[in-house]
Every structure is written in C-alpha cells, then in structure tokens.
Coordinates of C-alpha atoms in Angstrom, one line a residue:
M1 CA -112.2 -4.4 26.2
G2 CA -109.7 -6.9 26.9
S3 CA -108.7 -7.9 30.4
S4 CA -110.2 -4.4 32.2
G5 CA -114.0 -5.8 31.9
I6 CA -116.2 -7.2 34.2
N7 CA -115.1 -11.3 33.2
A8 CA -113.0 -11.0 30.2
E9 CA -113.8 -14.6 29.5
Y10 CA -116.8 -14.4 29.7
M11 CA -117.3 -12.2 26.5
G12 CA -117.2 -14.4 24.4
S13 CA -116.8 -14.2 20.9
S14 CA -116.2 -10.8 19.3
G15 CA -118.2 -9.5 15.4
I16 CA -121.6 -8.9 14.4
N17 CA -122.9 -11.9 15.8
A18 CA -122.8 -10.9 19.4
E19 CA -122.9 -7.5 18.7
Y20 CA -125.8 -8.6 17.6
M21 CA -126.9 -10.8 20.2
G22 CA -125.7 -7.8 22.9
A23 CA -128.3 -5.2 20.8
N24 CA -131.2 -8.3 21.0
L25 CA -130.9 -9.2 24.5
R26 CA -130.9 -5.4 25.0
K27 CA -134.2 -4.5 23.3
I28 CA -135.7 -7.4 25.1
I29 CA -134.0 -6.1 28.8
E30 CA -135.8 -2.3 27.7
S31 CA -139.1 -4.0 26.6
I32 CA -139.3 -6.0 30.0
L33 CA -138.5 -3.1 32.3
R34 CA -141.2 -1.2 30.2
S35 CA -144.1 -3.7 30.8
M36 CA -142.6 -3.9 34.5
A37 CA -142.9 -0.6 34.6
E38 CA -146.9 -0.3 34.1
S39 CA -147.5 -3.6 36.3
Q40 CA -148.1 -4.4 40.0
D41 CA -146.2 -7.6 40.1
T42 CA -142.2 -7.5 39.2
E43 CA -140.0 -8.1 42.2
E44 CA -139.3 -11.7 39.8
L45 CA -138.7 -9.5 36.5
A46 CA -136.3 -7.0 38.5
E47 CA -134.5 -9.9 39.7
I48 CA -134.1 -11.4 35.9
T49 CA -133.5 -8.3 33.6
A50 CA -130.9 -7.7 36.7
E51 CA -129.1 -11.0 35.9
A52 CA -129.6 -10.5 32.2
T53 CA -127.9 -6.9 32.6
V54 CA -124.9 -8.5 34.1
D55 CA -125.0 -11.1 31.5
L56 CA -125.0 -8.4 28.7
W57 CA -122.4 -6.1 30.6
K58 CA -119.8 -9.4 31.0
A59 CA -120.6 -10.0 27.1
E60 CA -119.4 -6.3 26.0
G61 CA -117.1 -5.9 28.4
K62 CA -117.7 -3.5 30.8
T63 CA -115.7 -2.3 33.3
I64 CA -117.2 -1.1 36.7
A65 CA -116.5 2.3 35.3
Q66 CA -118.1 3.0 32.7
I67 CA -121.1 0.7 34.8
R68 CA -121.2 3.2 37.6
A69 CA -120.9 6.2 34.2
E70 CA -124.7 4.4 33.8
V71 CA -125.8 4.6 37.0
A72 CA -125.2 8.1 37.3
R73 CA -126.2 8.3 33.2
V74 CA -129.5 6.8 34.6
S75 CA -129.9 8.5 37.8
K76 CA -130.2 12.0 36.5
A77 CA -132.3 10.9 33.8
H78 CA -134.6 9.8 36.2
F79 CA -134.3 13.1 37.7
K80 CA -135.2 15.2 35.1
A81 CA -137.8 13.2 34.0
E82 CA -139.5 13.5 37.3
R83 CA -139.1 16.9 37.5
E84 CA -140.6 17.3 33.7
A85 CA -143.5 15.5 35.3
A86 CA -143.7 17.5 38.7
Y87 CA -143.5 20.5 35.6
L88 CA -146.1 18.9 33.3
R89 CA -148.8 18.0 36.7
V90 CA -148.3 21.9 37.6
K91 CA -148.6 23.1 34.3
K92 CA -151.7 20.8 33.6
R93 CA -153.4 21.6 37.3
N94 CA -152.5 25.1 36.0
V95 CA -154.7 24.6 32.3
T96 CA -157.9 23.1 33.5
M97 CA -157.9 25.6 37.0
A98 CA -158.1 28.2 33.1
L99 CA -160.6 25.9 31.3
H100 CA -163.3 25.8 34.7
I101 CA -162.8 29.5 35.2
I102 CA -163.7 30.2 30.7
E103 CA -166.6 27.1 31.5
D104 CA -168.0 29.2 34.5
E105 CA -168.4 32.1 32.8
M106 CA -169.6 30.3 30.0
L107 CA -172.2 28.8 32.0
H108 CA -172.8 31.5 34.3
D109 CA -176.4 33.0 34.0
F110 CA -177.2 30.3 31.5
K111 CA -180.8 29.3 31.2
M112 CA -182.0 26.3 29.4
P113 CA -184.6 28.2 26.3
A114 CA -188.4 26.7 27.2
S115 CA -188.5 24.4 24.3
A116 CA -186.1 23.1 21.7
K117 CA -186.9 25.6 18.8
D118 CA -185.7 27.8 20.8
L119 CA -182.2 26.5 21.1
S120 CA -179.5 28.7 19.7
E121 CA -176.5 27.4 18.5
E122 CA -175.0 29.1 21.8
D123 CA -176.9 26.7 23.5
Y124 CA -176.3 24.0 22.6
D125 CA -172.4 25.1 23.0
R126 CA -173.7 25.0 26.7
I127 CA -175.1 22.0 27.3
K128 CA -172.5 20.2 25.4
L129 CA -169.8 22.1 27.6
T130 CA -171.6 20.9 30.3
L131 CA -171.8 17.7 29.4
G132 CA -168.1 17.7 28.8
R133 CA -167.1 18.8 31.7
S134 CA -169.2 15.8 33.4
E135 CA -167.2 13.0 31.7
R136 CA -164.0 15.5 32.2
Q137 CA -164.8 15.0 36.2
N138 CA -165.2 11.2 35.8
A139 CA -162.0 11.1 34.4
Q140 CA -160.1 13.4 36.1
H141 CA -161.6 11.1 39.6
V142 CA -160.6 7.6 37.9
E143 CA -157.0 9.8 37.1
T144 CA -156.8 11.1 40.7
I145 CA -157.9 6.7 41.7
K146 CA -154.9 5.0 39.7
E147 CA -152.5 7.9 41.5
L148 CA -153.3 7.4 44.5
Q149 CA -153.0 3.2 43.9
E150 CA -149.4 4.1 42.5
K151 CA -148.4 6.0 45.7
L152 CA -149.8 3.1 47.6
Q153 CA -147.4 0.5 45.8
A154 CA -144.8 2.6 46.1
F155 CA -145.4 3.1 49.8
T156 CA -145.9 -1.0 49.9
T157 CA -142.7 -1.5 48.0
T158 CA -140.4 0.9 50.4
L159 CA -142.0 -0.8 53.5
A160 CA -141.6 -3.8 52.2
D161 CA -138.2 -2.8 51.0
R162 CA -137.1 -1.5 54.8
E163 CA -138.8 -4.6 56.7
Q164 CA -136.6 -6.5 54.1
L165 CA -133.2 -4.9 55.4
G166 CA -134.5 -4.4 59.1
M167 CA -135.1 -0.9 59.5

C-alpha cells in the first residue's frame, strides 16, 4: 500500500482501528447512496459521498488502477442490473397479460345471480376477481405514474448536466 497509493501520507495509522473506521465509512457511504437512489434531492449528497469515497480510497491507499477497476466493476454491475430490470419488465408484462387472458375467460358470459341465495362458490370467486382486477389496475396506474416521474427526473437531470457543460 505504500507510495503506490493515491496519497500515501494520507493513510494514517494502519491496523484494526483504521480498518474498522474504513468499514464503517464504507457502510455509511453505501447507506447514503441507497437513500439517494430513492430520493430526488441528491446533488449535494452526491458531492458529499464522492468526497467521503475519495477520503476512504486515500485511507486505503488505493491506486488509480484499482479505482478505475472499481469504476469498471460498478459500471458492469449497473449494466447487468439494467438488463435484468428490462427483462423483468418484459416478464412482468407477459405474465400480467396471461393473467388477464385467464381472467377474461373466467368472466366471459358471467351473469350475476338474481339473489344472494343463488350465489355459488364460483360466482363468489368471479366477483372477487372483478374487484381484485380493479385494485390491480389502480395499483398499476400508480406504478406507471411513478415510473414516468422517475424518467422525467432523469431527463431533467440530464438536461441540467448538459446546460452546465454548455452543450
């Protein structure tokens, strides 16, 4: 770890205490990053966590090659996660559509009995299905709104970044 690190004299004392502090700092940074991923107010936190990450790397004596390798590893993991998320969106759509087909078949030609006495178990299941379908549609609308808000936020951030860069 000596002089090949970013800033060897910055490392301070080595040993359990420094390792413990580094592990705690890493946990704090990760916690903040996870909070940022769920928040819209992240610019100031991004700067703070980036500075804390630099401090951590210096304390660990990381080389620029190690840092670049970490950036590459995180980028690869991010790409893989985005691909998995895209697959899951398609899979979710597929199974949802299949469920709707089954539900449509169950509700085809369903007529409400004239009286409650005439309700069969199958009728009760069909009524539950109708109510559940309405609830799922409402939940899906809420989810769609959230996804669109996230896309809008990402687009707004991209535009702001481009404006700052003079693009």
